[in-house]
Coordinates of C-alpha atoms in Angstrom, one line a residue:
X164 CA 61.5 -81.7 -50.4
X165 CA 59.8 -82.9 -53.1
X166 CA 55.5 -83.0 -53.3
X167 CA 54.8 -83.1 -56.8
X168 CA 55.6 -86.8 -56.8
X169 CA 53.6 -90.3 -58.2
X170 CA 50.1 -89.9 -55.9
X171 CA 50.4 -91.6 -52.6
X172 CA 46.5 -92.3 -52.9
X173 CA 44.5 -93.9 -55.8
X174 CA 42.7 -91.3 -58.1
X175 CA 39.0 -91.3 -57.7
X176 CA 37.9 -92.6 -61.2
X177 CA 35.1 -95.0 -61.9
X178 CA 36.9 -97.9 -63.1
X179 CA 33.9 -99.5 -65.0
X180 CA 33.5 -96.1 -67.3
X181 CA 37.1 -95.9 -68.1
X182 CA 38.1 -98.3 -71.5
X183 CA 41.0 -100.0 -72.6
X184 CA 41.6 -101.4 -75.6
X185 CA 42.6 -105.2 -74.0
X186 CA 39.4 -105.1 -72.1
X187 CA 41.7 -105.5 -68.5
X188 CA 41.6 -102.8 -66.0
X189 CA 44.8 -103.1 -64.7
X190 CA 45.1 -106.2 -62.0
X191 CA 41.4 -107.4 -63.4
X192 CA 42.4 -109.2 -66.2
X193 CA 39.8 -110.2 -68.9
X194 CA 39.4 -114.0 -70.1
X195 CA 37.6 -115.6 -72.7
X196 CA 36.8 -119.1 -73.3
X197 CA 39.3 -121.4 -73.7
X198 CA 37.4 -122.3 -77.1
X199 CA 38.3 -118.4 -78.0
X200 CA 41.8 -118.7 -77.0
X201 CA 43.0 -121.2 -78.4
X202 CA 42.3 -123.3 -81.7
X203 CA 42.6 -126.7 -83.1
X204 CA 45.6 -125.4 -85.4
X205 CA 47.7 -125.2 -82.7
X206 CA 49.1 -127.5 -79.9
X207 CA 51.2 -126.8 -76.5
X208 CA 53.1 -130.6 -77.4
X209 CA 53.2 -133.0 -80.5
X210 CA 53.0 -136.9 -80.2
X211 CA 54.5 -139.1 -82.7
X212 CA 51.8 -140.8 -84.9
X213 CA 51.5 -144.6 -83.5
X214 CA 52.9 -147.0 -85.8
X215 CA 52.2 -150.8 -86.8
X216 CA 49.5 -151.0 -84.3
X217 CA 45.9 -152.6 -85.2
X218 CA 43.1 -150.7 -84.1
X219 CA 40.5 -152.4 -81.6
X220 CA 37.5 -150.1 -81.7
X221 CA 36.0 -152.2 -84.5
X222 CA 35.3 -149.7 -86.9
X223 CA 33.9 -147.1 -84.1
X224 CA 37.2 -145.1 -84.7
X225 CA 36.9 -141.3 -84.5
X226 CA 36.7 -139.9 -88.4
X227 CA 37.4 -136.6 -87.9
X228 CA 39.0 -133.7 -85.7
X229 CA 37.9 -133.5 -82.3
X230 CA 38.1 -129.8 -82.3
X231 CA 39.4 -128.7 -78.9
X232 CA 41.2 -125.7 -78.6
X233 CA 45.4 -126.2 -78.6
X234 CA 47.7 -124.0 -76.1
X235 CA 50.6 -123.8 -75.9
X236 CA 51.6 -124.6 -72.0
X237 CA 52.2 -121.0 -70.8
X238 CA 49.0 -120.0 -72.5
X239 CA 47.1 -123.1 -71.0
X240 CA 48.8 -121.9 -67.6
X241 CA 47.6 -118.6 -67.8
X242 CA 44.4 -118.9 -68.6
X243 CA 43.6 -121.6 -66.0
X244 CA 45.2 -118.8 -63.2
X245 CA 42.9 -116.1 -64.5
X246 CA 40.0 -117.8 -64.1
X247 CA 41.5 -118.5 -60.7
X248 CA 42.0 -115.0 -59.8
X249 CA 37.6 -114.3 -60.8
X250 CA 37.0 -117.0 -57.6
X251 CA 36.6 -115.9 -54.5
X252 CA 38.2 -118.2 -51.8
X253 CA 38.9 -118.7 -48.1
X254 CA 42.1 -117.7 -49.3
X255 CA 41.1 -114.2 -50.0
X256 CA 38.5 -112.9 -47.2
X257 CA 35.4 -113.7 -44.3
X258 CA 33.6 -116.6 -46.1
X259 CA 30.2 -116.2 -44.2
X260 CA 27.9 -118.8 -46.2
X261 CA 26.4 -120.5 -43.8
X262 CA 25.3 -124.0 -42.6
X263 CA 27.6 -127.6 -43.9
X264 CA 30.3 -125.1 -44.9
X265 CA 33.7 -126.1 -43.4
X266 CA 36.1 -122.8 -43.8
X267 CA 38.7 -123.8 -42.3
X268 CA 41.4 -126.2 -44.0
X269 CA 45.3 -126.4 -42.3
X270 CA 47.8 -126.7 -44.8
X271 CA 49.3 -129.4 -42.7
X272 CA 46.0 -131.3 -43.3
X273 CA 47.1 -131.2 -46.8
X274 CA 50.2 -132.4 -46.5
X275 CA 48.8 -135.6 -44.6
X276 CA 46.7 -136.6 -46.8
X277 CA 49.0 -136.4 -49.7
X278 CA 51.6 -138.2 -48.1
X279 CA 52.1 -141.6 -50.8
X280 CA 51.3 -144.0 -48.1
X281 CA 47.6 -142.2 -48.0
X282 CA 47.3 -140.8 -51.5
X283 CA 48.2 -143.7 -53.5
X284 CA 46.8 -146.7 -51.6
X285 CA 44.6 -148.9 -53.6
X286 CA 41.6 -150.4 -52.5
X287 CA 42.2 -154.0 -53.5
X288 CA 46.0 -153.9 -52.3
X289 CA 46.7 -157.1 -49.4
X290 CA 45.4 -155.8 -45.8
X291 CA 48.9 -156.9 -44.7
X292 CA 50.5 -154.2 -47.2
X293 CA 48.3 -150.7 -46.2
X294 CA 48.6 -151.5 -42.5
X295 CA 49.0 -148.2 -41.5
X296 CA 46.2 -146.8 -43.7
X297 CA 43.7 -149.4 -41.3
X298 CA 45.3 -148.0 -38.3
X299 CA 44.5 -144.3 -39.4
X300 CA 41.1 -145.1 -39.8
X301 CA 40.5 -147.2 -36.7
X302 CA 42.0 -144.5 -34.3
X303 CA 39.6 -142.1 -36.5
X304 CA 37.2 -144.2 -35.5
X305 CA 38.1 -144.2 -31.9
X306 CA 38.0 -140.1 -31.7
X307 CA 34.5 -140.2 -33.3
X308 CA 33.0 -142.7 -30.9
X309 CA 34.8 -140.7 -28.1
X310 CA 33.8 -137.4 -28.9
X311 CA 30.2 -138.5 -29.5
X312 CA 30.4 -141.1 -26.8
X313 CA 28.8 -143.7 -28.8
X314 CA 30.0 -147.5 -29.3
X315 CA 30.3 -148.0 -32.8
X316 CA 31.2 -145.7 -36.0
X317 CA 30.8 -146.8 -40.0
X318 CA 33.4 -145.1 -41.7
X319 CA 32.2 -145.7 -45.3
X320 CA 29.4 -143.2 -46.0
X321 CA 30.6 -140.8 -48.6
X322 CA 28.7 -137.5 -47.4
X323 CA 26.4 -136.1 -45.1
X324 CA 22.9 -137.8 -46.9
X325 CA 24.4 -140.6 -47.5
X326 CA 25.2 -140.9 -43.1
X327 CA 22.0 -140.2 -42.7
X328 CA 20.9 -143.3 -45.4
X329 CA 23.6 -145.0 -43.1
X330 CA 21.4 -144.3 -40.1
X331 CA 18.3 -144.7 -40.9
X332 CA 19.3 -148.1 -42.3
X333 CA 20.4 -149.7 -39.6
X334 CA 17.4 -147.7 -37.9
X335 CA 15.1 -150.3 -40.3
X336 CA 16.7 -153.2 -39.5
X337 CA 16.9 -152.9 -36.2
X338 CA 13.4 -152.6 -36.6
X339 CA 12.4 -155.5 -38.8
X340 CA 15.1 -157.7 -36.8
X341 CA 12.3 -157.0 -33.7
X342 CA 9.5 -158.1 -35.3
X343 CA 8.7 -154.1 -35.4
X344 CA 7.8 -153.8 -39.3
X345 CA 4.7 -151.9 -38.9
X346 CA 7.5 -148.7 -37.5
X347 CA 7.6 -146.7 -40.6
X348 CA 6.5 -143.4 -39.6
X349 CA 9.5 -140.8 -38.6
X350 CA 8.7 -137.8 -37.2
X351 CA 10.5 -134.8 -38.8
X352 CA 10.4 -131.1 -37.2
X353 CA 10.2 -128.3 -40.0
X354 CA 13.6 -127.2 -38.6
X355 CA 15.6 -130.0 -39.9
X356 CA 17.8 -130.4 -42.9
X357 CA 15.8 -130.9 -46.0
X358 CA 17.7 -134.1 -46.8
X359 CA 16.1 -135.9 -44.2
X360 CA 12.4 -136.1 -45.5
X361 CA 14.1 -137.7 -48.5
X362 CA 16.4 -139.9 -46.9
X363 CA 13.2 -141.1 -44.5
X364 CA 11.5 -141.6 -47.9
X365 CA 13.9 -143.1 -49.5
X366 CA 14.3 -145.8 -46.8
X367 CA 10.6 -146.6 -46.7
X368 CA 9.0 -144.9 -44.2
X369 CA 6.5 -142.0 -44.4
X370 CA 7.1 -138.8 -43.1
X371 CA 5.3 -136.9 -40.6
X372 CA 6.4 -132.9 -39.9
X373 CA 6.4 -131.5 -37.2
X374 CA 6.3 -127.5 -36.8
X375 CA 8.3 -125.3 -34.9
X376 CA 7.9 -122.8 -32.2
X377 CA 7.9 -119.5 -32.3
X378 CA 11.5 -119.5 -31.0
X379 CA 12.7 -121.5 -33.9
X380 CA 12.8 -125.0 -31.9
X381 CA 10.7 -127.9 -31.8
X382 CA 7.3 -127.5 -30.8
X383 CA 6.8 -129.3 -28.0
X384 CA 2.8 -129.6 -27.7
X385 CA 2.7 -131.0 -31.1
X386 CA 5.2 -133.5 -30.5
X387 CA 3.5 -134.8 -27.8
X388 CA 0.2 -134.7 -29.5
X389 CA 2.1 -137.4 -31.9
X390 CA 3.3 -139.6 -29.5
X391 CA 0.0 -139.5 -27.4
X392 CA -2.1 -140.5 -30.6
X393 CA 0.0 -143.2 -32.1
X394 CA -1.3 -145.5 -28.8
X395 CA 0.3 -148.5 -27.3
X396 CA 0.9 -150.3 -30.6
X397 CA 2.4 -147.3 -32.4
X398 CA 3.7 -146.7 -35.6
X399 CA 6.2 -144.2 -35.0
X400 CA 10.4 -145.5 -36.3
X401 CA 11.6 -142.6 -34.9
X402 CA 12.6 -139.0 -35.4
X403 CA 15.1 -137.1 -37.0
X404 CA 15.6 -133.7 -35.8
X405 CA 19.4 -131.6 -36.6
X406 CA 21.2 -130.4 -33.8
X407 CA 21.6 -127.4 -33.6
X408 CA 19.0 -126.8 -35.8
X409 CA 18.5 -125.0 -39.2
X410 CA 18.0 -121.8 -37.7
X411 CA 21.3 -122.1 -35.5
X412 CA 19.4 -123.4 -32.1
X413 CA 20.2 -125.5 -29.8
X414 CA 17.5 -127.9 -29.1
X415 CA 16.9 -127.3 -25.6
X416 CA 13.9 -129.5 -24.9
X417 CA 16.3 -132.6 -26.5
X418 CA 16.6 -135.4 -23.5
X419 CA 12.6 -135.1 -23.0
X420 CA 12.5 -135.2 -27.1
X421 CA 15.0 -138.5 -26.6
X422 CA 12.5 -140.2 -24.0
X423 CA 8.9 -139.8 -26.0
X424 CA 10.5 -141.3 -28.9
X425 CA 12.1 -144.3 -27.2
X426 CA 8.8 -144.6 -24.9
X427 CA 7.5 -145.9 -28.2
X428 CA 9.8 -147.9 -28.9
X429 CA 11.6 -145.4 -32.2
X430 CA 14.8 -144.6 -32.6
X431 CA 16.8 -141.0 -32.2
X432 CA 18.3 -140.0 -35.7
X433 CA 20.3 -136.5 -35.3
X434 CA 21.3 -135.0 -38.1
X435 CA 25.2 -134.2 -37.1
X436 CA 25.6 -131.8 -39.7
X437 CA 26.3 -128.8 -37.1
X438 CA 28.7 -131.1 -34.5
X439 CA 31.0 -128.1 -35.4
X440 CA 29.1 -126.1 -32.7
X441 CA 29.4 -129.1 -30.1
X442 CA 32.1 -130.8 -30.5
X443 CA 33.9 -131.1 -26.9
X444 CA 31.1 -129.7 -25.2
X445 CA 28.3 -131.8 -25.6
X446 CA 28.2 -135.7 -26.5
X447 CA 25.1 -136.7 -28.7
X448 CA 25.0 -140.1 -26.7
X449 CA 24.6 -138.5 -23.7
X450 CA 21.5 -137.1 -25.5
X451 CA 19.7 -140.3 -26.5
X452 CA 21.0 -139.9 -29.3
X453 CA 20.7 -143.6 -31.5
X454 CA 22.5 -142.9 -34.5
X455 CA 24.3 -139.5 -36.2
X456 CA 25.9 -138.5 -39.4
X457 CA 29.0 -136.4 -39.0
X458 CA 30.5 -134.3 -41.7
X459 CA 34.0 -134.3 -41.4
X460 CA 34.2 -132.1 -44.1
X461 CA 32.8 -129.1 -42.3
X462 CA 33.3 -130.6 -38.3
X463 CA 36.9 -131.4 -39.2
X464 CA 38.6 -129.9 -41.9
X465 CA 38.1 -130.4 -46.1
X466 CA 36.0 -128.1 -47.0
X467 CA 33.7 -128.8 -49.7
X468 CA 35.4 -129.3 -52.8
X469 CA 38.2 -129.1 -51.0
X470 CA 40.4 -131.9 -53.1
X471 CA 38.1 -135.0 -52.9
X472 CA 34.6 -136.1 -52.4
X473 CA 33.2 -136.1 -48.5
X474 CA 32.8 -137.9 -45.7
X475 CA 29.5 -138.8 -43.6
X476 CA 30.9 -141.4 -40.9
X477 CA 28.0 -142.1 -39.0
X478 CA 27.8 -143.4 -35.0
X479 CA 25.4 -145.4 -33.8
X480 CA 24.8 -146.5 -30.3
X481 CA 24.1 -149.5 -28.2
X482 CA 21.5 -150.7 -29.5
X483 CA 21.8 -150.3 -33.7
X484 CA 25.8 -151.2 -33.6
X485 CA 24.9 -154.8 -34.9
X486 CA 23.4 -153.8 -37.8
X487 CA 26.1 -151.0 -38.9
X488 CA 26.9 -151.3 -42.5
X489 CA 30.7 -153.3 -43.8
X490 CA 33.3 -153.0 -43.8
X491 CA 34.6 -151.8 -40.6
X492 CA 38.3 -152.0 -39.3
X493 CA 39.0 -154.0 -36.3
X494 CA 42.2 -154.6 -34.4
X495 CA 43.2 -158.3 -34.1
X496 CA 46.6 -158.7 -31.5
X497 CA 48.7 -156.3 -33.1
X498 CA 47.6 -156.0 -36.5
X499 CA 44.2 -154.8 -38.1
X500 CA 41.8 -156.0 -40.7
X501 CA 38.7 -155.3 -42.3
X502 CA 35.4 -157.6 -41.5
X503 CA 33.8 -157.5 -45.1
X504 CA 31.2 -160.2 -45.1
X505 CA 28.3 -160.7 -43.0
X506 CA 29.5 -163.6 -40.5
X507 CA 30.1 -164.6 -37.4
X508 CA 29.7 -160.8 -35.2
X509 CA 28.8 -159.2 -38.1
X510 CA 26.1 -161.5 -39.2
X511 CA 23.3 -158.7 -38.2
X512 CA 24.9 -156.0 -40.8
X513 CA 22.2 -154.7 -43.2
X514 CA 25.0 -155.2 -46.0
X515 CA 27.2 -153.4 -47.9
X516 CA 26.7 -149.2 -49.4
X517 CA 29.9 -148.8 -50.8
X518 CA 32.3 -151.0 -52.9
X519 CA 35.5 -150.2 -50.9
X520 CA 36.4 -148.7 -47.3
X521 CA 35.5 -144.8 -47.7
X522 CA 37.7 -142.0 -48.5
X523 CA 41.3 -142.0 -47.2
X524 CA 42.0 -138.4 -47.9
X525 CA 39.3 -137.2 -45.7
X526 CA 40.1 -139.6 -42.9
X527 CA 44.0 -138.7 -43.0
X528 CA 42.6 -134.9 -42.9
X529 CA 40.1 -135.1 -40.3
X530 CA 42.3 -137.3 -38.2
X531 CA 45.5 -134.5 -38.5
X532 CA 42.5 -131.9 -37.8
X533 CA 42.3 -133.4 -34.4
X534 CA 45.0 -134.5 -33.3
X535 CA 46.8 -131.2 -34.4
X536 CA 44.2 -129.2 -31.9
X537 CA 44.0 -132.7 -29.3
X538 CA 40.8 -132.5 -27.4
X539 CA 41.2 -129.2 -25.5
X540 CA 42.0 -128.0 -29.0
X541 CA 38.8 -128.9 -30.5
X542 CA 36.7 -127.8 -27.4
X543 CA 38.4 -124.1 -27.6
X544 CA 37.2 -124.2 -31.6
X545 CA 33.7 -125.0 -30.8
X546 CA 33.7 -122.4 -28.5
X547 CA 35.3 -119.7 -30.9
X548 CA 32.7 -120.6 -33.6
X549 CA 30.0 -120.2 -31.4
X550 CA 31.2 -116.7 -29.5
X551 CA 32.1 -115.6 -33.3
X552 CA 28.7 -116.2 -34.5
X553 CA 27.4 -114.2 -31.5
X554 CA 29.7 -111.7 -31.9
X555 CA 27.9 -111.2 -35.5
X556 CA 24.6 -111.4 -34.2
X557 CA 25.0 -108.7 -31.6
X558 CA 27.0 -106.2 -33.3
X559 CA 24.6 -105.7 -36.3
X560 CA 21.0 -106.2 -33.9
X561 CA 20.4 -102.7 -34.1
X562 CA 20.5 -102.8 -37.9
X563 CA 18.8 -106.0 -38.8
X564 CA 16.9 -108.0 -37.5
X565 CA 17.8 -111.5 -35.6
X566 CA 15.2 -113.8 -36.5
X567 CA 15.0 -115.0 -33.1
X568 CA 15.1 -113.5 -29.6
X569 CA 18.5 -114.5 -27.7
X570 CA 22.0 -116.2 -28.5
X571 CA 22.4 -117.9 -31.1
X572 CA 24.6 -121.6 -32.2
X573 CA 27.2 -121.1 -34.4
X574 CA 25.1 -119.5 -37.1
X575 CA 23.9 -116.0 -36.8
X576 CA 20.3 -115.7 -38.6
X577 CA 18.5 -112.5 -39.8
X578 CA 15.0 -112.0 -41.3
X579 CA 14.2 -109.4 -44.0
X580 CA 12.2 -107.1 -41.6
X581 CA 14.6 -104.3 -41.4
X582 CA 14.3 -104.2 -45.4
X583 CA 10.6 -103.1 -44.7
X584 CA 9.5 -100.4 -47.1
X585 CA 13.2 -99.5 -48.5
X586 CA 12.6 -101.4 -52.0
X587 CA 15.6 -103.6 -51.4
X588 CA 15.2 -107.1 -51.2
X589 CA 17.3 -110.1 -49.3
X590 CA 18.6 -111.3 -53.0
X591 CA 19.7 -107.4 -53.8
X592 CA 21.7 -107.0 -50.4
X593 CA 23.7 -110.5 -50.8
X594 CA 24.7 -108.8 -54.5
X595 CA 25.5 -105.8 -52.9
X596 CA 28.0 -107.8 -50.4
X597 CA 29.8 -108.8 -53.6
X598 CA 30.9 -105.3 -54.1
X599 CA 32.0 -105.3 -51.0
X600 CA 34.3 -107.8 -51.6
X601 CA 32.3 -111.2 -49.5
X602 CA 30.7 -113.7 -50.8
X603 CA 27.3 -113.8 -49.9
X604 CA 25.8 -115.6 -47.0
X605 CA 23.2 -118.2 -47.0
X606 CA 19.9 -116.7 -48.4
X607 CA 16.5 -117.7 -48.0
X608 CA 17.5 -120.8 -45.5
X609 CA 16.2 -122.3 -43.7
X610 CA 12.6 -121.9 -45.3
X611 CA 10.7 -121.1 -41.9
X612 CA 12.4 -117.6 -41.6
X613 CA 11.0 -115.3 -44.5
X614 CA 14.1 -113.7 -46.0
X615 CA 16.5 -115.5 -44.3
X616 CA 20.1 -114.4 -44.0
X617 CA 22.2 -117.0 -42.4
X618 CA 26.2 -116.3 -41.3
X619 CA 28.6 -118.5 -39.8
X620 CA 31.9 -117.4 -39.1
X621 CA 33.4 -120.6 -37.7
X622 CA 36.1 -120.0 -35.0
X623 CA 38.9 -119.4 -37.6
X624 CA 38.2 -115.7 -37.9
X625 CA 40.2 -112.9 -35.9
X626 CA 38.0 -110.1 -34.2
X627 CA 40.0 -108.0 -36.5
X628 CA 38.3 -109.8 -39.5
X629 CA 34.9 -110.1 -38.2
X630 CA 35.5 -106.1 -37.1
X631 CA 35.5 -105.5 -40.9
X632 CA 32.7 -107.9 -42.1
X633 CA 30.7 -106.4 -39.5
X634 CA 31.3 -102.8 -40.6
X635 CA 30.7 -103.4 -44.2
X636 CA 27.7 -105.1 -43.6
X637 CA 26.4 -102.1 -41.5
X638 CA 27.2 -100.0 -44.4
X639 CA 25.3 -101.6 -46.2
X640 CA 21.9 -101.8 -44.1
X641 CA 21.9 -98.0 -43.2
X642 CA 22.4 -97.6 -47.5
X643 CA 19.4 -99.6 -47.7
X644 CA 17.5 -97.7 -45.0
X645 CA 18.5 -94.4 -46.2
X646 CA 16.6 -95.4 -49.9
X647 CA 19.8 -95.9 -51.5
X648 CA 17.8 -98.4 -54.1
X649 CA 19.6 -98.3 -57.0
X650 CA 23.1 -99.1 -55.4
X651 CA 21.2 -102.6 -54.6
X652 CA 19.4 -103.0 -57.7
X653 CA 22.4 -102.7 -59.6
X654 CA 25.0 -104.7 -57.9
X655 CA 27.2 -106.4 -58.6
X656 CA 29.4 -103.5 -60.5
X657 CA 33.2 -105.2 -59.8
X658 CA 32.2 -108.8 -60.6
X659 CA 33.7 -110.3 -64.0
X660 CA 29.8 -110.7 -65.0
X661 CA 27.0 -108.8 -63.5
X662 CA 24.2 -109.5 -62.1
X663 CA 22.8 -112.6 -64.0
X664 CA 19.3 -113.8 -64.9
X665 CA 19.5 -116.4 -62.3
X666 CA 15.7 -117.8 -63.4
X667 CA 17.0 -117.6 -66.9
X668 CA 19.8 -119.5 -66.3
X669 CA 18.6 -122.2 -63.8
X670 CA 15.8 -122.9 -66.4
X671 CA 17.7 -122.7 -69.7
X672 CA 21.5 -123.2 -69.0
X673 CA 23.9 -123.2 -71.6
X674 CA 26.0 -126.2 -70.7
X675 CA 27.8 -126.5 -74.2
X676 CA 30.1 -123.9 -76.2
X677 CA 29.3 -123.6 -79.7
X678 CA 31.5 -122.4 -82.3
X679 CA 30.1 -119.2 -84.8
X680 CA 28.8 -120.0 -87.4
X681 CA 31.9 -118.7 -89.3
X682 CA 34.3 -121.5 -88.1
X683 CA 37.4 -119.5 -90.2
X684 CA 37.2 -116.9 -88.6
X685 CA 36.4 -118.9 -85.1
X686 CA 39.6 -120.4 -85.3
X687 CA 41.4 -116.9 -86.2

């Protein structure tokens, strides 16, 4: 009947020519600094002045105004949900960074860990009052030596270097409590986080790369080569190699890798920063495995900055349990306690690394994460994470280029070859992908692929989801193939900010606001 209605279809008009006098394009609200919207004139509440109380600050007293910016509380909310609205979240599409990225957070995770008995224990309350906070952590502790079938867990690391400090500890004193002090050279393959050189360092050892092959893995012959030359009284500690590796590999030659190094007499460090791709499938002790950092942020829920700092719990087997760090949670009849002195079984501990017992809101998270999914659960996300990865890899193989030959771990990685000759570069693409309406993925990592492109899905993405991510980032390649430069060059056009100086602002941030020189009018 009637056709001459409102448009059915947005008008084709390019948003970014078009002005307005607020600055706003409809939905995409503008925002200034908070400094420019508010002024120190104004404020959202009003205390009473303080009367007929002495000062204490000695004469360091504050002489004049402080200057921050007063909003009222609807302007205060609204600017803080603005901002909100420029970020882009899990919340709102595919996140594909990859590598120590958990995407994935239950909202029922949330709820756990906010729960008052969690949230608002206190570190120095009696043992006999947070009974069921010790009980949390020691069955967490139980599902982590479980799933990695090793005998002992310390809960207290804070993040994923610091397990590895954990680790490589114990490694040390295990060594000096042998008589084994000379030990101080780890072996490190090029394929390996880049925290653990520094953590190796940091611990006292020396470090002593080794490269990779030219499927992305360990090289073999070299390794070898080590071992052979250090001799009967060698100096190798051990080795510390991530599995799966950097480039999203499976270590395949890992059991023989497990045997050279204890045939010295070192000790296995793996880097558990990837258990998201073998959890329920493969147990790092059954690998030779001697000690492992695992991320629960990333391997089981939280993701980073997700409402706290992390968490690096890190097992350790057989033979460096003794020397795990305090405190640890032990159950005694029916009730449970913390051993925090170095005494009696724990008289081998190489001390203390934290001042309390770790972070409750990640263990009440990661231990909801799994036993929400129980351990068929967590097997069937492994293998989701995995397949979606794959999934990537193969459906875009004909546009870009997999760094390596076959299938990959839970990460699918490209090289830069298939931007050969078409004047865009890795950095121009990822921009490009903001257009599109991704974040970017992991660029230029890990260092041993030139151009690296790094994506991992995780298992919490539908095929519906991945169907769309895939198709824009074929769009995009063929653009880049077919000389489409300038679309690269200048992107992003629908960020808030456009493309930004990134060497002029790593080298010369401004950290600090400061007001015009015309304060008046500032404040106006």
């Amino acid at each position: 009947m009637k056709n001459q209605g409102r448009p059915t279809a947005p008008v084709a008009v390019n948003m970014n020519e078009r002005e307005t006098v607020s600055g706003s394009k409809g939905l995409q609200q503008t925002e200034p600094l908070i400094f420019e919207v508010g002024t120190p004139r104004r404020t959202g509440i009003d205390f009473p002045k303080p009367k007929g109380r002495a000062t204490r600050l000695g004469g360091q007293e504050r002489e004049g105004e402080i200057g921050l910016p007063g909003l009222s509380e609807p302007e205060t909310l609204r600017h803080y949900v603005r901002l909100s609205q420029k970020n882009y979240a899990i919340d709102l599409g595919v996140y594909p960074l990859g590598s120590c990225t958990m995407k994935h957070n239950p909202r029922l995770n949330e709820k756990v860990a906010r729960m008052p008995g969690f949230a608002d224990v206190h570190p120095l309350q009696p043992q006999s009052t947070v009974q069921g906070a010790l009980e949390l952590m020691h069955e967490l502790s139980h599902w982590l030596m479980t799933l990695c079938n090793m005998p002992a867990v310390a809960l207290t690391p804070k993040a994923g270097a610091h397990g590895e400090l954990c680790g490589m500890m114990a490694i040390r004193a295990r060594l000096d409590a042998d008589g084994a002090s000379h030990k101080r050279r780890v072996l490190v393959p090029e394929s390996a986080h880049g925290t653990n050189p520094a953590t190796a360092v940091q611990c006292g050892f020396t470090v002593d790369e080794i490269p990779a092959n030219s499927g992305g893995r360990v090289d073999m012959e070299a390794l070898r080569a080590k071992i052979s030359e250090s001799g009967e009284n060698s100096d190798i500690a051990g080795i510390m190699l991530t599995n799966p590796n950097t480039c999203g590999l499976f270590e395949s030659d890992i059991i023989e890798i497990a045997d050279l190094i204890h045939g010295v007499g070192g000790y296995f460090y793996c880097d558990g920063a990837n258990f998201n791709a073998l959890v329920g499938r493969v147990r790092p002790g059954d690998l030779g495995v001697d000690a492992m950092h695992i991320n629960l942020h990333k391997t089981f829920s939280t993701p980073h900055g997700g409402g706290g700092p992390g968490s690096g719990p890190t097992v350790l087997s057989d033979a460096l349990k003794d020397y795990a760090p305090l405190p640890y949670v032990v159950k005694d009849g029916e009730q449970f306690k913390l051993v925090e002195t170095a005494k009696g079984a724990a008289s081998d501990s190489f001390g203390r690394m934290c001042a309390f017992h770790g972070q409750m809101g990640m263990y009440s998270r990661a231990l909801t994460y799994m036993m929400s999914h129980g351990s068929d659960g967590l097997k069937q996300a492994t293998e989701d994470a995995v397949l979606n990865a794959n999934y990537i890899q193969a459906s875009l193989s004909d546009v870009m280029t997999p760094a390596f030959e076959g299938t990959c771990m839970h990460e699918a990685l490209f090289d830069d070859r298939f931007l050969k000759d078409t004047g865009v570069e890795t950095l121009d693409f990822a921009k490009a992908m903001i257009d599109e309406g991704y974040h970017p993925m992991t660029m230029y990592f890990p260092l041993v692929v030139h151009g690296a492109m790094l994506i991992e899905p995780t298992e919490s993405e539908s095929k519906g989801e991945l169907d769309r991510f895939i198709s824009s980032m074929r769009s995009l390649a063929l653009r880049a193939k077919a000389g489409m430069v300038e679309s690269f060059k200048n992107a992003p056009v629908y960020a808030p900010l456009r493309r930004l100086d990134e060497t002029r602002a790593a080298r010369k941030p401004i950290l600090r606001w400061t007001p015009p020189a015309d304060e008046a009018q500032a404040a106006e």
